[in-house]
Amino acid sequence: MRSRSTRPRLAAAALLTLAVLPITGPSGAAETAPEPGTQTVHIPLRDTARDRSSVREVRSDKPFDMLGLTWKGRAPDHIEVRVREGESWGPWTRLDTEDGGSEPMWTGRSTDAQVRASSRGEDITDQLNFVGIDPAEGAPPPQVSAPPQISAPPQVSAQQAGMPPVVTRAQWGADESKMTWPVEPTTTKAAVVHHTAGTNDYTCDRSAELVRGIYQYHAVELGWGDIGYHALVDKCGTVFEGRTGGLAGDVIGGHVRGFNRNTFGISMMGNYDGVTPTPETVRSVAEMAAWKLDTAGVPADGSTRLVSEAPEGSKYPAGQEVSLPTIFGHRDAAYTACPGKRGYDQLGAIRAQAADAQRSGRP
């Protein structure tokens, strides 16, 4: 999953000149003026019923397709959630934690969820807030349902030379009024592979909704000001533009705590702990990493040294220099399961395909 970026300093305005056309949309907070069709619901868990096993049950008047949990202060040591699927409850899913919130989880359509969370062995569900997001089914993004290998590829705009086909922010329906992050430049030295977690049970014609939900959660609910990843790839291999300026240039993202500087974050959309990423996903991640690293003169099968900016208690505290592959997994730099066991197992294939793409001149 992803980790909050260190709040960047003011950056050169020139980096805001992008190869993406912003769309118009209503301004203001998500609760009062969301983009067309998008709805959010916020429920303090202290106001919900708790059973004897310290499980809190959320019943929302509004349906949601994505959920997250937020808090103030110390992060829980453990969070698990599940949603109602028909007449029964689905499996429990563990969520990684960030500064101020969990990772978001795509649930599919639901109105009911259960939550359990603890810190140092004590129940702290009463300190959490539930966030449900309905990211607007049927909203504007055109032709995102067709994966690249099928007859009608996603509509893309003219962008950087050699870049693989990408669905731009305008095309997936980003409300640019929510982009409040001041862009800060960096130098790309490595690509970091993530997964978004949640469910793999989505259809590719809804991938843009998933991206809009993550954008809403990162930018507004967690207060990051933008989506954390530079790019996202669905299970059909379609690539979606993420962080503002991340394709037109090299900018700091918000995806791996302590190592957001000098890295390019790519997230596979789905949970790849028990499921292997599709060949289409692996290929697109490899091609995107190959292209981005090639623009910086970095070999996809090489290694690099990065200096941590993470706080105490992190895997690598601030100031520690770490040697990492130029394509590595989130778990290599942080205490997390991301990109999942099966996703992590594909890093070798991703590196090999990316290196081959660089040698053949494809990126």
Short mmCIF file of C-alpha atoms in Angstrom, two decimals:
data_model
loop_
_atom_site.label_atom_id
_atom_site.label_comp_id
_atom_site.label_asym_id
_atom_site.label_seq_id
_atom_site.Cartn_x
_atom_site.Cartn_y
_atom_site.Cartn_z
CA MET A 1 0.00 0.00 0.00
CA ARG A 2 1.13 3.50 0.40
CA SER A 3 2.53 5.91 2.94
CA ARG A 4 1.98 9.57 3.41
CA SER A 5 4.47 11.89 1.80
CA THR A 6 6.44 14.27 3.98
CA ARG A 7 4.49 17.48 3.52
CA PRO A 8 6.42 19.13 0.70
CA ARG A 9 7.79 22.66 0.65
CA LEU A 10 6.66 25.11 -1.99
CA ALA A 11 7.92 24.09 -5.39
CA ALA A 12 8.59 25.67 -8.71
CA ALA A 13 5.33 26.56 -10.37
CA ALA A 14 6.80 25.49 -13.67
CA LEU A 15 6.26 21.86 -12.73
CA LEU A 16 2.55 22.42 -12.84
CA THR A 17 2.73 22.63 -16.63
CA LEU A 18 1.49 19.17 -17.46
CA ALA A 19 0.49 17.05 -20.41
CA VAL A 20 -2.91 16.56 -18.77
CA LEU A 21 -5.98 18.63 -19.37
CA PRO A 22 -7.83 19.37 -16.12
CA ILE A 23 -11.56 18.89 -16.06
CA THR A 24 -13.96 21.31 -14.50
CA GLY A 25 -15.75 20.25 -11.37
CA PRO A 26 -17.33 21.66 -8.25
CA SER A 27 -14.99 22.92 -5.58
CA GLY A 28 -15.01 22.49 -1.83
CA ALA A 29 -14.89 19.64 0.63
CA ALA A 30 -16.05 16.22 -0.48
CA GLU A 31 -18.94 16.15 1.95
CA THR A 32 -20.54 19.38 0.76
CA ALA A 33 -19.53 19.65 -2.90
CA PRO A 34 -18.25 16.36 -4.33
CA GLU A 35 -17.62 15.70 -8.01
CA PRO A 36 -20.75 14.65 -9.93
CA GLY A 37 -22.21 11.51 -8.42
CA THR A 38 -19.43 10.95 -5.89
CA GLN A 39 -20.64 10.66 -2.31
CA THR A 40 -18.86 10.17 1.01
CA VAL A 41 -20.21 9.11 4.37
CA HIS A 42 -18.45 9.66 7.71
CA ILE A 43 -19.46 7.68 10.80
CA PRO A 44 -17.62 7.89 14.15
CA LEU A 45 -17.29 4.30 15.39
CA ARG A 46 -17.97 5.43 18.97
CA ASP A 47 -21.55 5.97 17.78
CA THR A 48 -21.93 2.37 16.56
CA ALA A 49 -22.76 -0.81 18.43
CA ARG A 50 -19.91 -2.92 19.83
CA ASP A 51 -20.29 -6.62 20.56
CA ARG A 52 -18.55 -8.67 23.25
CA SER A 53 -15.61 -9.39 20.95
CA SER A 54 -15.03 -5.63 20.46
CA VAL A 55 -16.33 -5.66 16.89
CA ARG A 56 -18.06 -2.47 15.76
CA GLU A 57 -20.79 -2.69 13.13
CA VAL A 58 -21.40 0.16 10.68
CA ARG A 59 -24.73 0.50 8.92
CA SER A 60 -24.73 3.28 6.34
CA ASP A 61 -27.80 4.90 4.83
CA LYS A 62 -25.74 5.52 1.68
CA PRO A 63 -24.11 2.70 -0.28
CA PHE A 64 -20.33 2.73 -0.73
CA ASP A 65 -17.79 0.91 -2.90
CA MET A 66 -14.66 1.83 -0.96
CA LEU A 67 -13.94 2.31 2.72
CA GLY A 68 -11.19 3.56 4.98
CA LEU A 69 -10.69 4.36 8.64
CA THR A 70 -9.20 7.57 10.01
CA TRP A 71 -8.06 8.73 13.43
CA LYS A 72 -6.06 11.33 15.29
CA GLY A 73 -2.88 10.49 17.14
CA ARG A 74 -1.19 7.10 17.39
CA ALA A 75 -2.02 4.57 14.68
CA PRO A 76 -3.63 1.27 15.72
CA ASP A 77 -1.37 -1.76 15.77
CA HIS A 78 -3.99 -3.87 14.03
CA ILE A 79 -7.09 -3.14 11.93
CA GLU A 80 -9.38 -5.61 10.23
CA VAL A 81 -12.60 -4.97 8.30
CA ARG A 82 -15.22 -6.97 6.47
CA VAL A 83 -18.41 -6.08 4.61
CA ARG A 84 -21.73 -7.76 4.23
CA GLU A 85 -22.03 -9.80 1.05
CA GLY A 86 -25.69 -10.63 0.52
CA GLU A 87 -27.00 -12.35 3.62
CA SER A 88 -23.61 -13.13 5.14
CA TRP A 89 -20.37 -11.40 6.06
CA GLY A 90 -17.32 -11.58 3.82
CA PRO A 91 -13.83 -12.50 5.04
CA TRP A 92 -11.86 -10.28 7.39
CA THR A 93 -9.21 -8.17 5.63
CA ARG A 94 -6.28 -6.62 7.45
CA LEU A 95 -5.51 -3.00 6.55
CA ASP A 96 -2.10 -1.37 6.71
CA THR A 97 -1.94 1.88 8.65
CA GLU A 98 -0.58 5.30 7.74
CA ASP A 99 -0.33 8.66 9.47
CA GLY A 100 -3.94 9.42 10.32
CA GLY A 101 -5.66 6.66 8.40
CA SER A 102 -5.72 3.12 7.07
CA GLU A 103 -5.17 2.18 3.49
CA PRO A 104 -8.43 2.37 1.49
CA MET A 105 -10.17 -0.86 0.55
CA TRP A 106 -12.35 -1.42 -2.51
CA THR A 107 -15.36 -3.39 -1.32
CA GLY A 108 -17.83 -3.34 -4.16
CA ARG A 109 -21.37 -2.21 -3.42
CA SER A 110 -22.27 -2.46 0.25
CA THR A 111 -23.93 -0.57 3.09
CA ASP A 112 -22.68 -2.58 6.10
CA ALA A 113 -19.20 -3.13 7.51
CA GLN A 114 -17.63 -4.53 10.65
CA VAL A 115 -14.40 -3.22 12.17
CA ARG A 116 -12.02 -4.45 14.84
CA ALA A 117 -8.91 -2.54 15.85
CA SER A 118 -6.43 -2.62 18.70
CA SER A 119 -3.37 -0.85 20.05
CA ARG A 120 -1.07 -2.63 22.51
CA GLY A 121 -3.71 -5.30 22.91
CA GLU A 122 -6.52 -2.89 23.83
CA ASP A 123 -9.64 -2.22 21.77
CA ILE A 124 -9.53 1.30 20.29
CA THR A 125 -12.39 1.15 17.80
CA ASP A 126 -14.07 4.05 19.60
CA GLN A 127 -11.21 6.29 18.40
CA LEU A 128 -11.73 5.54 14.72
CA ASN A 129 -13.92 7.14 12.08
CA PHE A 130 -15.41 5.18 9.21
CA VAL A 131 -15.24 6.70 5.72
CA GLY A 132 -17.36 5.23 2.94
CA ILE A 133 -16.87 6.41 -0.64
CA ASP A 134 -19.15 6.01 -3.65
CA PRO A 135 -16.92 7.13 -6.55
CA ALA A 136 -19.63 7.77 -9.11
CA GLU A 137 -20.46 4.87 -11.34
CA GLY A 138 -21.11 6.10 -14.84
CA ALA A 139 -19.18 9.37 -14.38
CA PRO A 140 -17.32 10.94 -17.32
CA PRO A 141 -14.16 8.90 -18.01
CA PRO A 142 -14.39 7.57 -21.58
CA GLN A 143 -13.37 4.14 -22.85
CA VAL A 144 -11.52 2.98 -19.76
CA SER A 145 -13.21 -0.43 -19.83
CA ALA A 146 -11.14 -1.82 -22.69
CA PRO A 147 -7.71 -3.11 -21.66
CA PRO A 148 -4.76 -2.33 -23.95
CA GLN A 149 -4.58 -5.77 -25.49
CA ILE A 150 -8.20 -5.71 -26.67
CA SER A 151 -9.47 -4.12 -29.87
CA ALA A 152 -10.35 -0.68 -28.43
CA PRO A 153 -7.56 0.58 -26.14
CA PRO A 154 -8.21 3.36 -23.62
CA GLN A 155 -8.28 6.85 -25.04
CA VAL A 156 -4.98 8.58 -24.32
CA SER A 157 -3.54 12.01 -24.92
CA ALA A 158 -0.24 12.87 -26.56
CA GLN A 159 2.33 12.68 -23.78
CA GLN A 160 6.00 11.93 -23.19
CA ALA A 161 7.91 10.25 -26.00
CA GLY A 162 8.00 6.48 -25.63
CA MET A 163 5.60 6.34 -22.68
CA PRO A 164 3.19 3.38 -22.67
CA PRO A 165 -0.52 4.21 -23.22
CA VAL A 166 -1.94 5.93 -20.14
CA VAL A 167 -5.44 7.01 -19.09
CA THR A 168 -4.90 10.61 -17.99
CA ARG A 169 -6.30 12.34 -14.94
CA ALA A 170 -8.79 14.18 -17.11
CA GLN A 171 -9.92 10.93 -18.69
CA TRP A 172 -10.45 9.05 -15.42
CA GLY A 173 -12.32 12.03 -13.99
CA ALA A 174 -10.02 13.71 -11.46
CA ASP A 175 -11.57 16.78 -9.86
CA GLU A 176 -8.54 19.07 -9.96
CA SER A 177 -10.03 21.39 -7.35
CA LYS A 178 -9.05 18.70 -4.82
CA MET A 179 -5.40 18.81 -5.87
CA THR A 180 -3.92 21.03 -3.14
CA TRP A 181 -0.47 19.46 -2.91
CA PRO A 182 2.35 21.88 -3.80
CA VAL A 183 4.40 19.99 -6.39
CA GLU A 184 8.00 19.36 -5.34
CA PRO A 185 10.66 18.15 -7.81
CA THR A 186 12.96 15.21 -7.25
CA THR A 187 15.33 12.92 -9.18
CA THR A 188 14.07 9.42 -9.93
CA LYS A 189 16.42 6.67 -8.80
CA ALA A 190 14.04 3.72 -8.36
CA ALA A 191 10.51 2.45 -8.93
CA VAL A 192 8.45 1.04 -6.05
CA VAL A 193 5.76 -1.60 -6.68
CA HIS A 194 2.61 -1.60 -4.53
CA HIS A 195 -0.86 -3.11 -4.48
CA THR A 196 -4.00 -1.24 -3.49
CA ALA A 197 -5.29 -4.19 -1.38
CA GLY A 198 -9.02 -4.74 -0.93
CA THR A 199 -10.71 -6.97 -3.47
CA ASN A 200 -9.79 -8.30 -6.90
CA ASP A 201 -13.49 -8.76 -7.65
CA TYR A 202 -13.90 -5.69 -9.83
CA THR A 203 -14.52 -5.42 -13.54
CA CYS A 204 -12.16 -3.34 -15.64
CA ASP A 205 -14.97 -1.05 -16.79
CA ARG A 206 -15.05 0.16 -13.16
CA SER A 207 -11.31 0.69 -12.77
CA ALA A 208 -11.64 4.47 -13.17
CA GLU A 209 -14.08 4.50 -10.24
CA LEU A 210 -11.52 2.70 -8.11
CA VAL A 211 -8.91 5.32 -9.03
CA ARG A 212 -11.33 8.15 -8.24
CA GLY A 213 -12.05 6.56 -4.88
CA ILE A 214 -8.36 6.33 -4.00
CA TYR A 215 -7.88 9.94 -5.12
CA GLN A 216 -10.76 11.10 -2.91
CA TYR A 217 -9.40 9.16 0.06
CA HIS A 218 -5.77 10.26 -0.30
CA ALA A 219 -6.38 13.87 -1.32
CA VAL A 220 -9.35 14.77 0.88
CA GLU A 221 -9.94 12.24 3.65
CA LEU A 222 -6.26 11.86 4.61
CA GLY A 223 -5.46 15.44 3.65
CA TRP A 224 -2.54 14.58 1.35
CA GLY A 225 -3.76 16.93 -1.36
CA ASP A 226 -3.37 14.40 -4.18
CA ILE A 227 -3.23 10.69 -4.93
CA GLY A 228 -0.09 9.10 -3.52
CA TYR A 229 0.96 6.88 -6.44
CA HIS A 230 2.47 8.18 -9.67
CA ALA A 231 0.69 5.47 -11.69
CA LEU A 232 -1.84 2.68 -11.13
CA VAL A 233 -2.38 -0.49 -13.18
CA ASP A 234 -5.59 -2.52 -13.19
CA LYS A 235 -5.87 -6.28 -13.66
CA CYS A 236 -6.45 -5.85 -17.40
CA GLY A 237 -3.15 -3.98 -17.75
CA THR A 238 -4.61 -0.51 -18.20
CA VAL A 239 -2.34 2.21 -16.78
CA PHE A 240 -3.85 5.25 -15.04
CA GLU A 241 -2.01 8.50 -14.37
CA GLY A 242 -1.71 9.22 -10.66
CA ARG A 243 0.24 12.00 -8.92
CA THR A 244 0.09 15.41 -10.61
CA GLY A 245 3.24 15.98 -12.65
CA GLY A 246 4.55 12.46 -12.07
CA LEU A 247 4.57 11.56 -15.76
CA ALA A 248 5.45 14.94 -17.22
CA GLY A 249 8.41 15.22 -14.84
CA ASP A 250 9.96 13.84 -11.65
CA VAL A 251 8.01 14.78 -8.52
CA ILE A 252 7.81 13.53 -4.94
CA GLY A 253 4.91 11.15 -4.36
CA GLY A 254 3.21 9.82 -1.23
CA HIS A 255 3.54 6.05 -1.40
CA VAL A 256 6.46 4.76 0.72
CA ARG A 257 7.14 6.45 4.03
CA GLY A 258 10.71 7.66 4.30
CA PHE A 259 11.51 7.04 0.64
CA ASN A 260 9.06 9.21 -1.27
CA ARG A 261 11.97 11.31 -2.49
CA ASN A 262 13.79 9.78 -5.49
CA THR A 263 11.18 7.07 -6.13
CA PHE A 264 8.35 6.48 -8.62
CA GLY A 265 5.35 4.63 -7.17
CA ILE A 266 3.33 2.15 -9.26
CA SER A 267 0.39 0.35 -7.67
CA MET A 268 -1.31 -2.80 -8.91
CA MET A 269 -5.05 -2.44 -8.38
CA GLY A 270 -6.15 -5.39 -6.27
CA ASN A 271 -4.99 -7.60 -3.41
CA TYR A 272 -2.03 -9.73 -4.44
CA ASP A 273 -1.37 -11.57 -1.21
CA GLY A 274 -3.19 -14.76 -2.16
CA VAL A 275 -3.76 -14.03 -5.86
CA THR A 276 -1.07 -13.72 -8.54
CA PRO A 277 -1.17 -10.53 -10.65
CA THR A 278 -2.30 -11.14 -14.21
CA PRO A 279 0.31 -11.28 -17.00
CA GLU A 280 -1.24 -8.07 -18.35
CA THR A 281 -0.68 -6.29 -15.03
CA VAL A 282 2.91 -7.54 -14.74
CA ARG A 283 3.68 -6.48 -18.30
CA SER A 284 2.24 -2.98 -17.87
CA VAL A 285 4.02 -2.43 -14.55
CA ALA A 286 7.28 -3.54 -16.16
CA GLU A 287 6.81 -1.31 -19.21
CA MET A 288 5.90 1.71 -17.09
CA ALA A 289 8.86 1.19 -14.76
CA ALA A 290 11.20 0.65 -17.71
CA TRP A 291 10.08 3.87 -19.38
CA LYS A 292 10.24 6.01 -16.25
CA LEU A 293 13.64 4.72 -15.15
CA ASP A 294 14.97 5.07 -18.69
CA THR A 295 14.05 8.77 -18.71
CA ALA A 296 16.39 9.14 -15.73
CA GLY A 297 19.14 6.94 -17.16
CA VAL A 298 18.54 4.26 -14.51
CA PRO A 299 18.83 0.54 -15.44
CA ALA A 300 15.79 -1.53 -14.50
CA ASP A 301 17.94 -4.42 -13.28
CA GLY A 302 20.39 -2.31 -11.27
CA SER A 303 20.67 -1.17 -7.67
CA THR A 304 20.72 2.23 -6.00
CA ARG A 305 21.34 3.80 -2.61
CA LEU A 306 18.59 5.82 -0.93
CA VAL A 307 18.62 7.76 2.33
CA SER A 308 15.62 7.30 4.62
CA GLU A 309 13.55 10.24 5.85
CA ALA A 310 11.30 8.08 8.04
CA PRO A 311 10.64 8.70 11.75
CA GLU A 312 11.83 6.50 14.60
CA GLY A 313 10.22 3.08 14.73
CA SER A 314 10.32 2.70 10.95
CA LYS A 315 12.15 -0.10 9.20
CA TYR A 316 14.92 2.33 8.28
CA PRO A 317 15.06 5.44 10.53
CA ALA A 318 15.90 8.87 9.12
CA GLY A 319 19.45 9.28 7.90
CA GLN A 320 20.11 5.59 7.27
CA GLU A 321 21.44 4.83 3.79
CA VAL A 322 19.91 1.72 2.21
CA SER A 323 20.95 -0.25 -0.87
CA LEU A 324 17.90 -1.35 -2.86
CA PRO A 325 17.14 -2.68 -6.35
CA THR A 326 16.07 -0.02 -8.83
CA ILE A 327 12.69 -1.81 -8.89
CA PHE A 328 11.70 -2.88 -5.38
CA GLY A 329 8.57 -3.70 -3.40
CA HIS A 330 7.01 -1.49 -0.74
CA ARG A 331 7.83 -4.09 1.93
CA ASP A 332 11.54 -3.76 1.15
CA ALA A 333 11.50 -0.27 2.67
CA ALA A 334 8.71 -0.43 5.27
CA TYR A 335 6.91 -2.70 7.73
CA THR A 336 4.06 -3.74 5.44
CA ALA A 337 2.82 -6.77 3.49
CA CYS A 338 2.51 -4.64 0.34
CA PRO A 339 2.53 -5.56 -2.55
CA GLY A 340 1.27 -8.88 -1.16
CA LYS A 341 3.08 -12.22 -1.18
CA ARG A 342 2.08 -13.15 -4.73
CA GLY A 343 2.69 -9.60 -5.93
CA TYR A 344 6.14 -9.57 -4.37
CA ASP A 345 6.90 -12.92 -6.00
CA GLN A 346 6.44 -11.24 -9.41
CA LEU A 347 9.15 -8.63 -8.86
CA GLY A 348 11.72 -10.82 -10.57
CA ALA A 349 9.54 -11.07 -13.68
CA ILE A 350 8.84 -7.32 -13.57
CA ARG A 351 12.56 -6.51 -13.39
CA ALA A 352 13.39 -8.94 -16.20
CA GLN A 353 10.67 -7.61 -18.50
CA ALA A 354 11.59 -4.01 -17.70
CA ALA A 355 15.29 -4.63 -18.40
CA ASP A 356 14.39 -6.35 -21.69
CA ALA A 357 12.18 -3.41 -22.64
CA GLN A 358 15.04 -0.98 -21.99
CA ARG A 359 17.51 -3.04 -24.01
CA SER A 360 15.09 -3.31 -26.94
CA GLY A 361 14.37 0.42 -26.87
CA ARG A 362 10.66 0.00 -26.20
CA PRO A 363 10.31 2.43 -23.24
#
